[in-house]
Coordinates of C-alpha atoms in Angstrom, one line a residue:
Chain A
M933 CA -24.0 14.0 -13.3
K934 CA -26.5 11.3 -14.4
F935 CA -28.2 13.8 -16.8
R936 CA -24.9 14.9 -18.2
L937 CA -23.9 11.2 -18.9
L938 CA -27.3 10.6 -20.5
G939 CA -26.9 13.7 -22.6
I940 CA -23.4 12.6 -23.8
F941 CA -24.7 9.1 -24.7
S942 CA -27.7 10.6 -26.5
V943 CA -25.4 12.8 -28.6
L944 CA -23.1 9.9 -29.4
L945 CA -26.1 7.7 -30.4
I946 CA -27.5 10.4 -32.7
L947 CA -24.0 10.9 -34.2
A948 CA -23.7 7.1 -34.8
W949 CA -27.1 7.0 -36.4
H950 CA -26.2 9.9 -38.8
T951 CA -22.9 8.3 -39.7
L952 CA -24.7 5.0 -40.5
D953 CA -27.3 6.9 -42.6
G954 CA -24.4 8.5 -44.5
L955 CA -22.8 5.1 -45.0
V956 CA -25.9 3.5 -46.5
E957 CA -26.7 6.7 -48.4
G958 CA -30.2 6.7 -47.0
D959 CA -31.1 3.5 -48.9
W960 CA -32.9 1.7 -46.1
G961 CA -35.1 -0.2 -48.5
R962 CA -32.4 -2.8 -48.6
L963 CA -33.5 -4.1 -45.2
E964 CA -36.9 -4.8 -46.5
G965 CA -37.5 -8.6 -46.7
G966 CA -34.0 -9.2 -45.2
L967 CA -35.4 -11.3 -42.3
A968 CA -37.6 -13.3 -44.7
N969 CA -34.6 -14.0 -46.9
L970 CA -32.6 -15.1 -43.9
S971 CA -35.4 -17.4 -42.8
I972 CA -35.7 -19.0 -46.3
F973 CA -31.9 -19.4 -46.6
F974 CA -31.7 -20.9 -43.2
S975 CA -34.6 -23.3 -43.6
E976 CA -33.8 -24.4 -47.1
S977 CA -30.0 -24.4 -47.2
M978 CA -28.6 -24.7 -43.7
W979 CA -31.2 -26.6 -41.6
P980 CA -30.9 -29.4 -40.6
P981 CA -27.2 -29.4 -40.1
N982 CA -25.5 -32.2 -42.1
W983 CA -23.8 -34.3 -39.4
S984 CA -22.0 -36.4 -42.1
V985 CA -19.1 -34.2 -41.4
L986 CA -18.6 -36.2 -38.2
E987 CA -18.5 -39.5 -40.1
A988 CA -15.4 -41.0 -41.7
R989 CA -14.3 -39.6 -45.0
S990 CA -14.6 -42.0 -48.0
Y991 CA -10.9 -41.3 -48.9
P992 CA -8.4 -42.1 -47.5
V993 CA -9.7 -45.3 -46.0
C994 CA -10.2 -45.0 -42.2
D995 CA -7.9 -47.2 -40.1
E996 CA -9.4 -46.1 -36.8
K997 CA -11.8 -48.2 -34.8
I998 CA -14.1 -45.2 -34.2
E999 CA -15.2 -43.6 -37.4
F1000 CA -15.4 -40.1 -35.8
F1001 CA -11.6 -39.9 -35.7
C1002 CA -11.5 -40.0 -39.5
S1003 CA -14.2 -37.4 -40.0
V1004 CA -13.7 -34.0 -41.5
G1005 CA -15.0 -32.3 -38.4
Y1006 CA -12.5 -34.1 -36.0
L1007 CA -9.5 -33.8 -38.3
G1008 CA -10.2 -30.2 -39.2
M1009 CA -10.9 -29.2 -35.6
M1010 CA -7.8 -31.0 -34.3
E1011 CA -5.6 -29.3 -36.8
T1012 CA -7.1 -25.9 -35.8
L1013 CA -6.5 -26.7 -32.2
K1014 CA -2.9 -27.8 -32.9
I1015 CA -2.2 -24.6 -34.9
A1016 CA -3.8 -22.5 -32.1
F1017 CA -1.8 -24.3 -29.4
V1018 CA 1.6 -24.1 -31.1
S1019 CA 1.2 -20.5 -32.2
T1020 CA -0.1 -19.4 -28.7
I1021 CA 2.9 -20.9 -27.0
L1022 CA 5.5 -19.6 -29.5
G1023 CA 3.7 -16.2 -29.6
F1024 CA 3.6 -16.1 -25.8
V1025 CA 7.3 -16.7 -25.5
G1026 CA 8.1 -14.1 -28.2
A1027 CA 5.7 -11.6 -26.6
I1028 CA 7.1 -12.0 -23.1
C1029 CA 10.7 -11.3 -24.4
L1030 CA 9.5 -8.2 -26.3
S1031 CA 7.1 -6.9 -23.7
S1032 CA 9.8 -6.9 -21.0
L1033 CA 11.7 -4.5 -23.3
A1034 CA 8.6 -2.5 -24.2
A1035 CA 7.5 -1.7 -20.6
R1036 CA 8.6 1.8 -19.7
N1037 CA 9.0 1.0 -16.0
L1038 CA 11.5 -1.8 -16.8
T1039 CA 13.5 -0.4 -19.7
P1040 CA 14.8 3.0 -20.8
L1041 CA 12.7 4.9 -23.4
Y1042 CA 15.3 4.5 -26.2
I1043 CA 14.7 0.7 -26.0
S1044 CA 11.0 0.6 -25.2
I1045 CA 9.8 3.0 -27.9
P1046 CA 11.3 1.1 -30.9
I1047 CA 9.9 -2.2 -29.5
R1048 CA 6.5 -0.7 -29.1
V1049 CA 6.6 0.5 -32.6
F1050 CA 7.5 -3.0 -33.8
L1051 CA 4.7 -4.5 -31.8
S1052 CA 2.2 -2.0 -33.2
A1053 CA 3.4 -2.8 -36.7
V1054 CA 3.0 -6.6 -36.2
R1055 CA -0.4 -6.1 -34.6
S1056 CA -1.7 -3.7 -37.3
L1057 CA -1.9 -6.7 -39.8
P1058 CA -4.8 -9.0 -38.9
S1059 CA -4.1 -12.7 -38.7
L1060 CA -5.9 -13.2 -42.0
I1061 CA -3.5 -10.9 -43.8
W1062 CA -0.5 -12.6 -42.1
A1063 CA -1.9 -16.0 -43.3
I1064 CA -2.2 -14.7 -46.9
L1065 CA 1.4 -13.5 -46.7
F1066 CA 2.7 -16.8 -45.4
V1067 CA 0.6 -18.8 -47.9
I1068 CA 2.3 -16.8 -50.7
V1069 CA 5.7 -17.2 -49.1
I1070 CA 5.7 -20.9 -48.1
G1071 CA 2.6 -22.3 -49.7
F1072 CA -0.6 -23.9 -48.4
G1073 CA -0.8 -25.9 -45.2
P1074 CA -0.7 -25.6 -41.4
L1075 CA 2.8 -24.2 -41.2
S1076 CA 1.6 -21.0 -42.8
G1077 CA -1.2 -20.9 -40.3
V1078 CA 1.2 -21.4 -37.3
L1079 CA 3.5 -18.6 -38.5
A1080 CA 0.6 -16.2 -39.2
M1081 CA -1.0 -16.8 -35.8
T1082 CA 2.4 -16.7 -34.0
F1083 CA 3.2 -13.2 -35.5
Y1084 CA -0.3 -11.9 -34.6
T1085 CA 0.0 -13.4 -31.1
V1086 CA 3.3 -11.7 -30.5
G1087 CA 1.8 -8.3 -31.5
Y1088 CA -1.4 -8.7 -29.6
L1089 CA -0.1 -10.4 -26.5
G1090 CA 3.0 -8.2 -26.4
K1091 CA 0.8 -5.1 -26.0
L1092 CA -1.4 -6.7 -23.3
Q1093 CA 1.6 -7.8 -21.4
Y1094 CA 3.6 -4.6 -21.4
E1095 CA 0.4 -2.7 -20.2
V1096 CA 0.1 -5.2 -17.3
F1097 CA 3.8 -4.8 -16.4
E1098 CA 3.4 -1.0 -16.5
G1099 CA 0.4 -1.2 -14.2
M1100 CA 2.1 -3.1 -11.4
Q1101 CA 3.1 -1.6 -8.1
N1102 CA 6.5 0.1 -8.1
D1103 CA 7.8 -0.9 -4.7
P1104 CA 8.9 -4.5 -5.5
L1105 CA 10.7 -3.2 -8.5
E1106 CA 12.4 -0.4 -6.5
A1107 CA 13.4 -2.9 -3.8
G1108 CA 14.9 -5.2 -6.4
R1109 CA 16.8 -2.3 -8.0
A1110 CA 18.1 -1.0 -4.7
M1111 CA 19.2 -4.4 -3.5
G1112 CA 21.2 -4.9 -6.7
L1113 CA 19.2 -7.4 -8.7
S1114 CA 20.0 -7.4 -12.4
R1115 CA 17.4 -6.4 -15.0
P1116 CA 16.8 -10.0 -16.1
S1117 CA 16.5 -11.1 -12.5
I1118 CA 14.0 -8.4 -11.7
F1119 CA 12.0 -9.5 -14.6
A1120 CA 12.2 -13.2 -13.9
F1121 CA 11.8 -13.2 -10.1
I1122 CA 9.7 -10.1 -9.5
V1123 CA 7.7 -9.0 -12.6
I1124 CA 6.6 -12.4 -13.8
P1125 CA 5.6 -13.9 -10.4
E1126 CA 3.8 -10.7 -9.5
N1127 CA 1.8 -10.7 -12.7
S1128 CA 1.4 -14.4 -13.2
N1129 CA -2.4 -14.3 -12.8
H1130 CA -2.7 -11.7 -15.6
L1131 CA -0.3 -13.6 -17.8
L1132 CA -2.1 -16.9 -17.4
S1133 CA -5.4 -15.2 -18.0
Q1134 CA -4.0 -13.6 -21.2
L1135 CA -2.6 -16.9 -22.3
M1136 CA -5.9 -18.7 -22.0
F1137 CA -7.7 -15.8 -23.7
M1138 CA -5.2 -15.9 -26.6
F1139 CA -5.6 -19.6 -27.1
E1140 CA -9.3 -19.2 -27.3
Y1141 CA -8.9 -16.3 -29.7
N1142 CA -6.5 -18.3 -31.9
V1143 CA -8.9 -21.2 -32.0
R1144 CA -11.7 -18.9 -33.3
H1145 CA -9.4 -17.2 -35.7
G1146 CA -7.8 -20.5 -36.8
T1147 CA -11.1 -21.2 -38.5
V1148 CA -10.8 -18.0 -40.5
I1149 CA -7.2 -18.4 -41.7
G1150 CA -8.1 -21.9 -43.0
I1151 CA -10.3 -20.2 -45.6
V1152 CA -7.2 -18.8 -47.3
G1153 CA -5.4 -22.1 -47.3
A1154 CA -3.5 -21.9 -44.0
G1155 CA -4.8 -25.2 -42.7
G1156 CA -7.4 -26.2 -40.1
I1157 CA -11.2 -26.5 -40.1
G1158 CA -11.5 -23.3 -42.2
Y1159 CA -10.2 -25.2 -45.2
Y1160 CA -13.2 -27.5 -45.1
I1161 CA -15.6 -24.6 -44.4
S1162 CA -14.2 -22.9 -47.5
T1163 CA -14.6 -26.0 -49.6
Y1164 CA -18.2 -26.6 -48.5
L1165 CA -19.0 -22.9 -49.2
K1166 CA -17.7 -23.2 -52.7
F1167 CA -19.9 -26.2 -53.3
L1168 CA -22.9 -24.5 -51.7
Q1169 CA -23.1 -27.2 -49.0
Y1170 CA -24.4 -24.8 -46.3
D1171 CA -25.8 -27.6 -44.2
K1172 CA -22.3 -29.0 -43.7
V1173 CA -20.9 -25.5 -43.0
F1174 CA -23.6 -25.1 -40.4
A1175 CA -22.6 -28.4 -38.7
L1176 CA -19.0 -27.3 -38.6
L1177 CA -20.0 -24.0 -37.2
I1178 CA -21.9 -25.7 -34.4
L1179 CA -18.8 -27.9 -33.7
I1180 CA -16.6 -24.7 -33.5
F1181 CA -19.1 -23.1 -31.1
V1182 CA -19.0 -26.2 -28.8
V1183 CA -15.2 -26.3 -28.8
V1184 CA -14.9 -22.5 -28.1
V1185 CA -17.4 -22.8 -25.2
L1186 CA -15.4 -25.8 -23.8
I1187 CA -12.2 -23.8 -24.0
D1188 CA -13.9 -20.9 -22.3
L1189 CA -15.0 -23.1 -19.4
L1190 CA -11.5 -24.6 -19.2
S1191 CA -10.0 -21.1 -19.1
L1192 CA -12.4 -20.1 -16.4
M1193 CA -11.4 -23.1 -14.3
V1194 CA -7.6 -22.6 -14.8
R1195 CA -7.9 -18.9 -13.9
S1196 CA -9.9 -19.6 -10.8
F1197 CA -6.9 -21.4 -9.3
V1198 CA -4.7 -18.3 -9.5
N1199 CA -7.2 -15.5 -8.9
E1200 CA -7.1 -13.5 -5.6
E1201 CA -10.5 -15.2 -5.0
G1202 CA -8.7 -18.5 -5.5
D1203 CA -7.7 -18.2 -1.8
V1204 CA -11.3 -18.7 -0.8
R1205 CA -12.6 -22.2 -1.1
K1206 CA -15.1 -22.2 -3.9
P1207 CA -18.4 -23.9 -3.7
T1208 CA -18.8 -27.0 -5.9
W1209 CA -22.1 -28.4 -7.2
L1210 CA -21.6 -31.4 -4.9
N1211 CA -21.1 -29.5 -1.7
M1212 CA -23.9 -27.1 -2.6
I1213 CA -26.3 -30.0 -3.0
L1214 CA -25.0 -31.7 0.2
R1215 CA -25.3 -28.4 2.1
A1216 CA -28.9 -28.0 0.9
K1217 CA -29.7 -31.5 1.9
A1218 CA -28.1 -31.0 5.4
K1219 CA -30.1 -27.8 5.8
R1220 CA -33.4 -29.6 4.8
N1221 CA -32.6 -32.4 7.4
A1222 CA -31.8 -29.8 10.1
S1223 CA -35.1 -28.0 9.5
A1224 CA -37.0 -31.3 9.5
N1225 CA -35.4 -32.2 12.8
A1226 CA -36.2 -28.8 14.2
E1227 CA -39.9 -29.2 13.2
Q1228 CA -40.0 -32.7 14.6
S1229 CA -38.6 -31.5 18.0
F1230 CA -40.9 -28.5 18.0
S1231 CA -44.0 -30.7 17.4
S1232 CA -42.9 -33.2 20.0
N1233 CA -42.4 -30.4 22.5
V1234 CA -45.9 -29.1 21.7
D1235 CA -47.4 -32.6 22.2
Chain B
M1090 CA 37.3 6.9 2.5
S1091 CA 38.9 5.6 5.7
D1092 CA 38.7 2.0 6.9
G1093 CA 35.3 1.0 8.4
V1094 CA 33.4 3.9 6.7
V1095 CA 30.6 2.5 4.6
L1096 CA 28.8 5.7 3.7
T1097 CA 30.0 9.3 3.1
L1098 CA 27.5 12.1 2.5
D1099 CA 29.1 15.3 1.1
G1100 CA 26.9 18.3 1.0
L1101 CA 23.9 16.1 0.0
V1102 CA 20.7 18.1 -0.7
I1103 CA 17.6 16.0 -1.0
G1104 CA 14.1 16.8 -2.3
Y1105 CA 11.8 16.9 -5.3
G1106 CA 12.6 20.2 -7.0
E1107 CA 12.8 22.1 -3.7
P1108 CA 15.4 21.2 -1.0
L1109 CA 13.7 19.5 2.0
V1110 CA 16.6 19.8 4.4
E1111 CA 19.9 21.8 4.7
P1112 CA 23.0 20.1 3.0
I1113 CA 24.1 17.0 4.9
S1114 CA 27.7 16.0 5.3
L1115 CA 28.7 13.1 7.5
T1116 CA 30.1 9.6 7.5
V1117 CA 28.6 6.2 8.6
E1118 CA 30.9 3.6 10.1
A1119 CA 30.4 -0.2 9.8
G1120 CA 28.1 -1.5 12.6
E1121 CA 26.4 1.7 13.3
I1122 CA 22.6 1.8 13.8
I1123 CA 21.1 5.1 12.8
A1124 CA 17.5 6.0 13.5
I1125 CA 16.0 8.8 11.4
L1126 CA 13.4 10.7 13.4
G1127 CA 11.1 13.6 12.5
P1128 CA 7.5 14.5 11.8
S1129 CA 5.6 13.3 8.8
G1130 CA 6.4 14.8 5.4
I1131 CA 9.7 16.3 6.5
G1132 CA 11.9 14.2 4.1
K1133 CA 12.8 11.0 6.0
T1134 CA 11.6 8.7 3.2
T1135 CA 13.2 11.0 0.6
L1136 CA 16.5 10.7 2.3
I1137 CA 16.3 6.9 2.5
R1138 CA 15.2 6.7 -1.2
T1139 CA 18.0 9.0 -2.2
L1140 CA 20.5 6.7 -0.4
A1141 CA 18.9 3.7 -2.1
G1142 CA 19.6 5.3 -5.5
L1143 CA 15.9 5.7 -6.3
V1144 CA 15.8 9.6 -6.1
R1145 CA 18.5 11.9 -7.6
P1146 CA 20.0 14.3 -5.0
L1147 CA 19.4 18.0 -5.9
S1148 CA 23.1 18.7 -5.2
G1149 CA 26.1 17.2 -3.4
H1150 CA 26.8 13.5 -3.5
F1151 CA 27.2 10.4 -1.5
D1152 CA 29.6 7.4 -1.8
M1153 CA 29.1 3.9 -0.5
D1154 CA 32.1 1.8 0.2
L1155 CA 30.5 -1.6 -0.3
D1156 CA 32.1 -4.8 -1.7
G1157 CA 30.3 -4.6 -5.0
R1158 CA 26.7 -5.1 -6.1
G1159 CA 24.2 -6.7 -3.8
N1160 CA 25.5 -5.4 -0.6
L1161 CA 22.8 -2.8 0.0
G1162 CA 19.7 -4.0 1.8
Y1163 CA 16.5 -2.0 1.3
I1164 CA 13.1 -2.3 2.9
P1165 CA 10.7 0.3 1.5
Q1166 CA 7.8 1.7 3.4
R1167 CA 5.4 -0.7 1.6
L1168 CA 7.9 -3.5 2.0
G1169 CA 8.3 -4.2 -1.8
L1170 CA 7.3 -7.8 -1.5
V1171 CA 6.2 -9.9 -4.5
R1172 CA 2.7 -10.5 -3.2
H1173 CA 1.7 -13.3 -5.5
A1174 CA 4.9 -15.3 -4.8
T1175 CA 5.6 -17.5 -1.8
V1176 CA 7.3 -16.4 1.4
A1177 CA 10.3 -18.6 0.4
H1178 CA 10.6 -16.9 -3.0
N1179 CA 10.6 -13.5 -1.4
V1180 CA 13.2 -14.4 1.1
A1181 CA 15.3 -16.1 -1.6
L1182 CA 15.5 -12.8 -3.5
G1183 CA 17.7 -11.5 -0.7
A1184 CA 19.9 -14.5 -0.9
R1185 CA 20.1 -14.1 -4.7
C1186 CA 21.5 -10.6 -4.2
G1187 CA 23.8 -11.5 -1.4
V1188 CA 25.4 -14.8 -2.7
K1189 CA 27.9 -14.3 -5.5
W1190 CA 28.4 -16.8 -8.4
S1191 CA 30.2 -19.9 -7.2
K1192 CA 30.0 -23.7 -7.3
T1193 CA 28.2 -23.8 -3.9
M1194 CA 25.9 -20.8 -4.8
F1195 CA 22.6 -22.7 -4.9
Q1196 CA 23.3 -24.5 -1.7
E1197 CA 24.4 -21.3 0.1
R1198 CA 21.3 -19.4 -1.1
K1199 CA 19.1 -22.2 0.1
E1200 CA 20.7 -22.3 3.5
R1201 CA 20.6 -18.5 3.9
T1202 CA 16.9 -18.5 3.0
Q1203 CA 16.0 -21.2 5.5
D1204 CA 18.1 -19.6 8.2
A1205 CA 16.5 -16.2 7.7
M1206 CA 12.9 -17.7 7.8
R1207 CA 13.8 -19.7 10.9
T1208 CA 15.2 -16.7 12.7
L1209 CA 12.0 -14.7 12.0
G1210 CA 9.6 -17.6 12.7
I1211 CA 8.1 -17.8 9.3
E1212 CA 9.5 -21.2 8.3
E1213 CA 6.0 -22.8 8.5
K1214 CA 4.6 -20.2 6.1
A1215 CA 7.4 -20.8 3.5
K1216 CA 5.0 -22.1 0.8
E1217 CA 2.2 -19.6 1.4
P1218 CA 1.7 -16.6 -1.0
V1219 CA 2.7 -13.4 0.8
R1220 CA -0.7 -11.8 0.0
R1221 CA -2.3 -14.3 2.5
L1222 CA -0.2 -13.1 5.4
S1223 CA -1.0 -10.5 8.0
G1224 CA 0.7 -7.1 7.9
G1225 CA 3.0 -8.1 10.8
Q1226 CA 4.0 -11.4 9.1
Q1227 CA 4.7 -9.5 5.9
R1228 CA 7.1 -7.2 7.7
R1229 CA 8.9 -10.2 9.1
V1230 CA 9.2 -11.6 5.5
A1231 CA 10.7 -8.3 4.3
T1232 CA 13.2 -8.4 7.2
A1233 CA 14.0 -12.0 6.5
R1234 CA 14.7 -11.0 2.9
T1235 CA 17.4 -8.6 4.1
L1236 CA 18.6 -11.1 6.6
A1237 CA 19.2 -13.6 3.8
Q1238 CA 21.0 -11.0 1.8
R1239 CA 23.4 -10.2 4.7
P1240 CA 24.2 -6.7 3.3
Q1241 CA 26.9 -4.3 4.5
L1242 CA 24.4 -1.5 4.7
M1243 CA 20.7 -1.9 5.4
L1244 CA 18.2 0.9 4.7
A1245 CA 14.7 0.5 6.2
D1246 CA 11.8 2.8 6.0
E1247 CA 9.4 2.4 8.9
F1248 CA 9.7 -1.4 8.7
L1249 CA 8.6 -1.8 12.3
G1250 CA 5.3 -0.3 11.3
E1251 CA 2.3 -1.6 13.2
L1252 CA 4.2 -4.5 14.7
D1253 CA 3.3 -5.5 18.3
Q1254 CA 6.1 -5.4 21.0
D1255 CA 6.8 -9.1 20.6
N1256 CA 7.3 -8.8 16.9
V1257 CA 9.3 -5.6 17.3
D1258 CA 11.7 -7.5 19.6
T1259 CA 11.9 -10.5 17.2
V1260 CA 12.7 -8.3 14.2
L1261 CA 15.2 -6.1 16.1
S1262 CA 17.0 -9.1 17.5
A1263 CA 17.3 -10.5 14.0
V1264 CA 18.7 -7.2 12.8
S1265 CA 21.1 -7.1 15.8
G1266 CA 22.5 -10.4 14.4
L1267 CA 23.4 -8.6 11.2
V1268 CA 24.9 -5.7 13.0
N1269 CA 27.1 -8.0 15.0
N1270 CA 28.5 -9.2 11.7
G1271 CA 29.4 -5.6 10.7
T1272 CA 26.2 -4.4 8.9
S1273 CA 25.3 -0.8 9.3
V1274 CA 21.6 0.1 9.6
I1275 CA 19.9 3.3 8.7
M1276 CA 16.2 3.2 9.5
V1277 CA 13.4 5.6 9.5
E1278 CA 11.2 5.2 12.5
H1279 CA 8.1 7.0 13.6
H1280 CA 8.0 5.7 17.1
E1281 CA 11.0 6.9 19.0
D1282 CA 10.4 4.3 21.8
N1283 CA 11.0 1.4 19.4
V1284 CA 14.6 2.4 18.7
M1285 CA 15.9 4.1 21.8
D1286 CA 17.4 0.9 23.2
F1287 CA 18.6 -0.2 19.7
A1288 CA 20.0 2.8 17.8
T1289 CA 23.5 4.1 18.4
R1290 CA 22.9 7.4 16.6
I1291 CA 20.0 9.6 15.7
W1292 CA 19.4 11.8 12.7
E1293 CA 16.6 14.2 13.3
L1294 CA 14.9 16.2 10.5
K1295 CA 13.0 19.2 11.8
D1296 CA 11.9 22.4 10.1
G1297 CA 14.4 22.0 7.3
R1298 CA 17.3 21.4 9.7
F1299 CA 19.3 18.2 10.1
L1300 CA 20.6 17.1 13.4
D1301 CA 23.2 14.3 13.9
A1302 CA 23.6 13.1 17.4
S1303 CA 24.9 10.0 19.2
I1304 CA 22.2 8.2 21.3
E1305 CA 23.8 9.5 24.5
E1306 CA 23.7 13.1 23.3
W1307 CA 20.1 12.6 22.1
Q1308 CA 19.0 11.2 25.4
S1309 CA 20.6 13.9 27.5
K1310 CA 19.0 16.5 25.2
S1311 CA 15.7 14.8 25.6
D1312 CA 16.1 14.7 29.5
L1313 CA 17.0 18.5 29.5
G1314 CA 13.9 19.2 27.4
E1315 CA 11.7 17.3 29.8
E1316 CA 13.2 19.1 32.8
E1317 CA 12.6 22.5 31.2

């Protein structure tokens, strides 16, 4: 079995290599000096990051006591977070309505199939294309960003949700049906509570995803920190771009940690009391004290 | 259907593709307690699921004379509880089915939920997620759900399961309360002893045959069998 798996992976690897070779038409010379180029570009244009993006802009005049709150980094990031938050919530609500109709164990096929096709169509356009469309339709600004991200969220989250609903155990649904609960009641009082962990986890994932993609849609004029990145790129101010990228990285890591914490409250494992840093340290200290006491009593017994 | 009849089976043939038992024709009166007995895999669960409307009969039909939607209680073999929701939420589902739309609906649902939890001794666990409860406690939650529903006909598939004698007594006394108010019960039971003092009628499924007997007939038949 192991050898067969190894054989399959080897064949896939060789196939991938041949495909790549075909794509670059055998011109591997391009890679020559790539690393040196990257090193020069990084050291001369990007490093050190220009932290002036976290200082107040010269215009408009800053009214805040702390300058940071008037900075490009803060304002751009806040706008991205706001776009991500609004579009995640609106998208989640839209997705949950559609996914309840798309799940085959909850709705007849003649309803679920058209809804699935619709969700696939919405999902097939990446958020960047949605952003371009909305910038064309309603102009530059965060509203285009919100609408673009909302549409993408509906498509993406809708699929994740109906797959979770379809994977749930059938017996609570059957009990609800036999007892005479209506379809909306079954969905609201059986399906949603039973899958709440997954839904919350998907919600957090989507928020994090929208924050990351919110930076990209800004580049086409749909608001957020991406607008500033795009501007700095145009003026070849790569050190400022690098500073903003670091800021985005920090925010994404923080959201990831927050998501981890929120999900830990609703996981199956959430039933078990989790160790905290504090009680781990205290326990280690208690253990040390206990062993010291044991040693002391042993030595006194020997004496 | 005549007065007091809640269920009529007319040439009902159950199974998945192939018939499991001979055609069944009979009626069930209000307040009857029927225990379905028979070896594993003979079609007891299929019969209950067919009556619950979850499996189509191969032929024949059955009619339920119930006062509208929400008057059929059902406890599946795996209990059908919402594991991530609280005990109170699960019990309230029964009340939601059983209480019709009215001004006092919310109050009545609340009262029925609390009454059912109190009767089955799970009031203290009201706010705990069902997944944290033991198997026996989960069975009591499923029973409380039906109790809060107060259905006219209750279908239960091995709901006494692995309960100890004390719990069996608690659950059966709660179901007796329902029966006293006119509920009919059809229950699949693996352990004959659990239901001998409780059931009024036995349906036995054996070798593709269906036997319908009152509890007295069944007991005398069993006594004869032992003597032989």
